[in-house]
Short mmCIF file of C-alpha atoms in Angstrom, two decimals:
data_model
loop_
_atom_site.label_atom_id
_atom_site.label_comp_id
_atom_site.label_asym_id
_atom_site.label_seq_id
_atom_site.Cartn_x
_atom_site.Cartn_y
_atom_site.Cartn_z
CA MET A 1 -11.30 -14.86 -17.91
CA GLY A 2 -11.65 -15.25 -14.08
CA CYS A 3 -7.86 -14.39 -13.68
CA CYS A 4 -8.30 -11.34 -15.79
CA SER A 5 -11.37 -9.98 -13.92
CA GLY A 6 -9.58 -10.70 -10.67
CA ARG A 7 -6.42 -8.49 -11.77
CA CYS A 8 -8.65 -5.71 -12.95
CA THR A 9 -10.50 -5.45 -9.80
CA LEU A 10 -7.14 -6.06 -7.82
CA ILE A 11 -5.74 -3.02 -9.88
CA PHE A 12 -8.94 -0.99 -8.83
CA PHE A 13 -8.31 -1.64 -5.38
CA CYS A 14 -4.83 -0.96 -5.31
CA THR A 15 -5.23 2.48 -7.15
CA LEU A 16 -8.25 3.38 -4.83
CA GLN A 17 -5.49 2.60 -1.88
CA LEU A 18 -3.06 4.76 -3.32
CA VAL A 19 -5.39 7.57 -3.56
CA LEU A 20 -6.53 7.30 -0.03
CA GLY A 21 -2.96 6.78 1.18
CA LEU A 22 -1.92 10.00 -0.32
CA GLU A 23 -4.78 12.08 0.77
CA ARG A 24 -4.22 10.60 4.10
CA GLN A 25 -0.41 11.33 4.21
CA VAL A 26 -1.11 15.02 3.26
CA PHE A 27 -3.36 15.56 6.20
CA ASP A 28 -1.08 13.50 8.58
CA PHE A 29 1.79 16.23 7.42
CA LEU A 30 -0.43 19.02 8.47
CA GLY A 31 -1.04 17.58 11.85
CA TYR A 32 2.80 16.47 12.20
CA GLN A 33 1.66 12.89 13.00
CA TRP A 34 5.21 11.53 12.53
CA ALA A 35 4.31 7.73 13.49
CA PRO A 36 1.47 7.78 10.57
CA ILE A 37 3.49 9.53 8.30
CA LEU A 38 6.07 6.80 8.13
CA ALA A 39 3.38 4.19 8.11
CA ASN A 40 1.92 5.83 5.33
CA PHE A 41 4.97 6.12 3.37
CA LEU A 42 5.52 2.21 3.63
CA HIS A 43 1.99 1.85 2.72
CA ILE A 44 2.44 3.83 -0.56
CA ILE A 45 5.39 1.77 -1.54
CA MET A 46 3.92 -1.50 -0.80
CA VAL A 47 0.73 -0.58 -2.98
CA ILE A 48 2.97 0.50 -5.76
CA LEU A 49 4.62 -2.87 -5.50
CA GLY A 50 1.56 -4.81 -5.42
CA LEU A 51 0.19 -2.71 -8.42
CA PHE A 52 3.32 -3.52 -10.33
CA GLY A 53 3.19 -7.20 -9.63
CA THR A 54 -0.47 -7.38 -10.54
CA ILE A 55 0.10 -5.75 -14.02
CA GLN A 56 3.41 -7.59 -14.91
CA TYR A 57 2.17 -10.98 -13.52
CA ARG A 58 4.79 -11.20 -10.52
CA PRO A 59 2.88 -13.35 -8.00
CA ARG A 60 5.82 -12.79 -5.64
CA TYR A 61 5.14 -8.88 -5.32
CA ILE A 62 1.87 -9.76 -4.83
CA VAL A 63 2.62 -11.84 -2.11
CA VAL A 64 4.48 -9.22 -0.25
CA TYR A 65 1.50 -6.90 -0.98
CA THR A 66 -0.78 -9.59 0.53
CA VAL A 67 1.37 -9.76 3.76
CA TRP A 68 1.66 -6.02 4.12
CA ALA A 69 -2.27 -5.63 3.63
CA ALA A 70 -2.64 -7.77 6.88
CA LEU A 71 -0.04 -5.63 8.53
CA TRP A 72 -2.13 -2.42 7.54
CA VAL A 73 -5.19 -3.97 9.04
CA ALA A 74 -3.67 -4.17 12.14
CA TRP A 75 -2.07 -0.64 12.15
CA ASN A 76 -5.44 0.86 11.45
CA VAL A 77 -7.01 -1.40 14.27
CA PHE A 78 -4.34 0.21 16.50
CA ILE A 79 -5.22 3.75 15.22
CA ILE A 80 -8.79 3.17 15.91
CA CYS A 81 -7.90 1.94 19.38
CA PHE A 82 -5.81 4.95 19.97
CA TYR A 83 -8.61 7.56 18.90
CA LEU A 84 -11.35 5.52 20.98
CA ASP A 85 -8.99 5.31 24.15
CA VAL A 86 -9.38 1.51 24.33
CA GLY A 87 -6.92 -0.56 26.05
CA GLY A 88 -5.39 2.06 27.93
CA LEU A 89 -4.57 4.30 25.06
CA SER A 90 -5.36 7.87 25.04
CA LYS A 91 -5.99 10.10 21.88
CA ASP A 92 -4.27 13.06 24.13
CA SER A 93 -1.24 11.56 24.39
CA ASP A 94 1.96 12.38 22.06
CA LEU A 95 2.35 8.78 20.96
CA LEU A 96 1.80 9.51 17.35
CA THR A 97 4.38 12.23 17.46
CA PHE A 98 7.01 10.34 19.15
CA ASN A 99 6.80 12.60 22.10
CA ILE A 100 8.38 15.48 19.78
CA SER A 101 5.80 17.64 19.79
CA ALA A 102 2.47 18.39 21.11
CA HIS A 103 0.62 18.42 17.94
CA HIS A 104 -2.57 16.25 17.48
CA SER A 105 -4.71 15.32 14.49
CA TRP A 106 -5.30 18.32 11.94
CA TRP A 107 -8.92 17.49 12.00
CA SER A 108 -8.94 18.46 15.81
CA GLU A 109 -8.99 22.26 14.69
CA HIS A 110 -9.90 21.93 11.21
CA GLY A 111 -12.75 19.54 11.12
CA PRO A 112 -16.27 20.38 9.45
CA GLY A 113 -17.86 23.20 11.08
CA CYS A 114 -15.26 24.34 13.52
CA VAL A 115 -14.67 27.45 14.33
CA ARG A 116 -11.43 28.59 16.04
CA ARG A 117 -11.51 31.29 18.63
CA GLU A 118 -8.38 33.08 19.18
CA ILE A 119 -7.30 36.37 20.94
CA PRO A 120 -4.79 39.11 21.01
CA GLN A 121 -1.84 38.47 23.37
CA ALA A 122 -1.93 40.12 26.85
CA PRO A 123 -0.07 43.26 27.18
CA GLY A 124 3.49 42.81 28.22
CA VAL A 125 3.71 39.32 26.93
CA HIS A 126 6.14 38.78 24.05
CA THR A 127 6.21 35.71 22.16
CA THR A 128 7.22 34.89 18.20
CA GLU A 129 3.22 34.58 17.68
CA SER A 130 0.89 37.52 17.49
CA HIS A 131 -1.97 35.60 18.77
CA SER A 132 -2.77 32.82 21.08
CA TYR A 133 -5.16 29.86 20.36
CA ILE A 134 -7.94 29.32 22.66
CA THR A 135 -10.60 26.74 21.76
CA VAL A 136 -12.50 25.26 19.02
CA MET A 137 -16.28 25.29 18.87
CA GLY A 138 -19.18 24.52 16.49
CA CYS A 139 -17.62 21.05 15.06
CA LEU A 140 -20.22 18.93 13.47
CA MET A 141 -18.25 15.90 14.33
CA ASP A 142 -15.33 15.26 16.95
CA TYR A 143 -12.19 14.66 15.04
CA GLN A 144 -11.63 11.32 16.68
CA TYR A 145 -14.46 10.05 14.79
CA ILE A 146 -13.15 11.27 11.51
CA GLU A 147 -9.88 9.72 12.11
CA VAL A 148 -11.81 6.38 12.98
CA MET A 149 -13.64 6.71 9.90
CA HIS A 150 -10.55 7.01 7.82
CA SER A 151 -9.05 3.88 9.46
CA GLY A 152 -12.20 2.10 8.69
CA ALA A 153 -12.32 2.82 5.23
CA GLN A 154 -8.56 1.68 4.94
CA ILE A 155 -9.32 -1.67 6.90
CA LEU A 156 -12.43 -2.44 4.37
CA ILE A 157 -9.99 -1.55 1.30
CA ALA A 158 -7.19 -3.59 2.74
CA LEU A 159 -9.43 -6.46 3.33
CA LEU A 160 -10.80 -6.87 -0.13
CA GLY A 161 -7.47 -6.03 -1.85
CA PHE A 162 -6.02 -8.92 0.44
CA VAL A 163 -8.87 -11.42 -0.72
CA TYR A 164 -8.34 -10.46 -4.16
CA ALA A 165 -4.65 -10.73 -4.14
CA CYS A 166 -4.65 -14.07 -2.72
CA TYR A 167 -7.04 -15.04 -5.57
CA VAL A 168 -4.70 -13.60 -8.52
CA VAL A 169 -1.42 -15.42 -6.74
CA SER A 170 -3.53 -18.57 -6.84
CA ALA A 171 -4.70 -18.13 -10.45
CA ILE A 172 -1.56 -17.11 -11.80
CA THR A 173 0.19 -20.02 -10.15
CA GLU A 174 -2.23 -22.28 -11.57
CA GLU A 175 -1.63 -20.74 -15.03
CA GLU A 176 1.76 -21.11 -14.77
CA ASP A 177 1.61 -24.90 -13.66
CA SER A 178 -0.62 -25.84 -16.47
CA PHE A 179 1.77 -24.02 -18.86
CA ASP A 180 4.73 -25.93 -17.62
CA PHE A 181 2.56 -29.19 -17.70
CA ILE A 182 2.08 -28.95 -21.53
CA GLY A 183 5.83 -28.22 -22.03
CA GLY A 184 5.70 -24.38 -22.15
CA PHE A 185 8.87 -24.08 -20.00
CA ASP A 186 10.43 -27.47 -21.38
CA PRO A 187 13.60 -26.67 -23.24
CA PHE A 188 13.20 -29.86 -25.28
CA PRO A 189 9.93 -29.88 -27.14
CA LEU A 190 7.66 -32.49 -26.97
CA TYR A 191 7.37 -32.73 -30.75
CA HIS A 192 10.86 -32.82 -32.42
CA VAL A 193 12.12 -34.31 -35.43
CA ASN A 194 14.89 -37.02 -35.10
CA GLU A 195 17.53 -36.19 -37.33
CA LYS A 196 19.98 -38.82 -38.38
CA PRO A 197 23.70 -37.56 -39.02
CA SER A 198 24.77 -38.11 -42.12
CA HIS A 199 28.06 -40.03 -42.62
CA LEU A 200 30.23 -38.72 -45.38
CA LEU A 201 32.68 -41.41 -46.47
CA LEU A 202 35.93 -39.77 -47.21
CA LYS A 203 38.07 -41.99 -49.54
CA PRO A 204 41.68 -40.92 -50.41
CA MET A 205 42.12 -39.93 -54.06
CA TYR A 206 45.39 -40.80 -56.00
CA LEU A 207 46.41 -38.79 -58.86
CA SER A 208 48.40 -40.57 -61.37
CA PRO A 209 51.12 -38.61 -62.79
#
């Protein structure tokens, strides 16, 4: 009963992680954040692997998910430090885009309440765009705190998934050990019938002419 309850809870957390991971992937694509895009892609694969292992009673897959959950926590701690400018990191750097482009978080321009101010191009200036971006005003919350909240939620769910994954692996392993103890995997059952082979006496028969 406990294993079933733990499995159901782990399935719930894996499903929640999958939904939040897809949501985060969409916004990282919109902001051209290539490093988080790769991390999110790996995260989605590992969560699907853990979900499959939980449903199909495959403890090895759940162990892989458990290891990834710990790495995912570490990655999100790094993201929090990046956006809060901790340890020499700077949210204004191009680290998350691999220095390929100068794009930043999608929330920096499209956060709740944000208003983008744009003006037409100056006469004589010819570019591929019809207007130039100036500034963002009126945001109810700075974009870095939105990113921190996203990462904080990911850390919380990953830690809960880690705990329940360890519990499910332990429960499944104990069930397999107990099943093996009573002979469930024994090719020779404990109770069997000893059959004695019957010996047929073959005697030569002579037919008289």
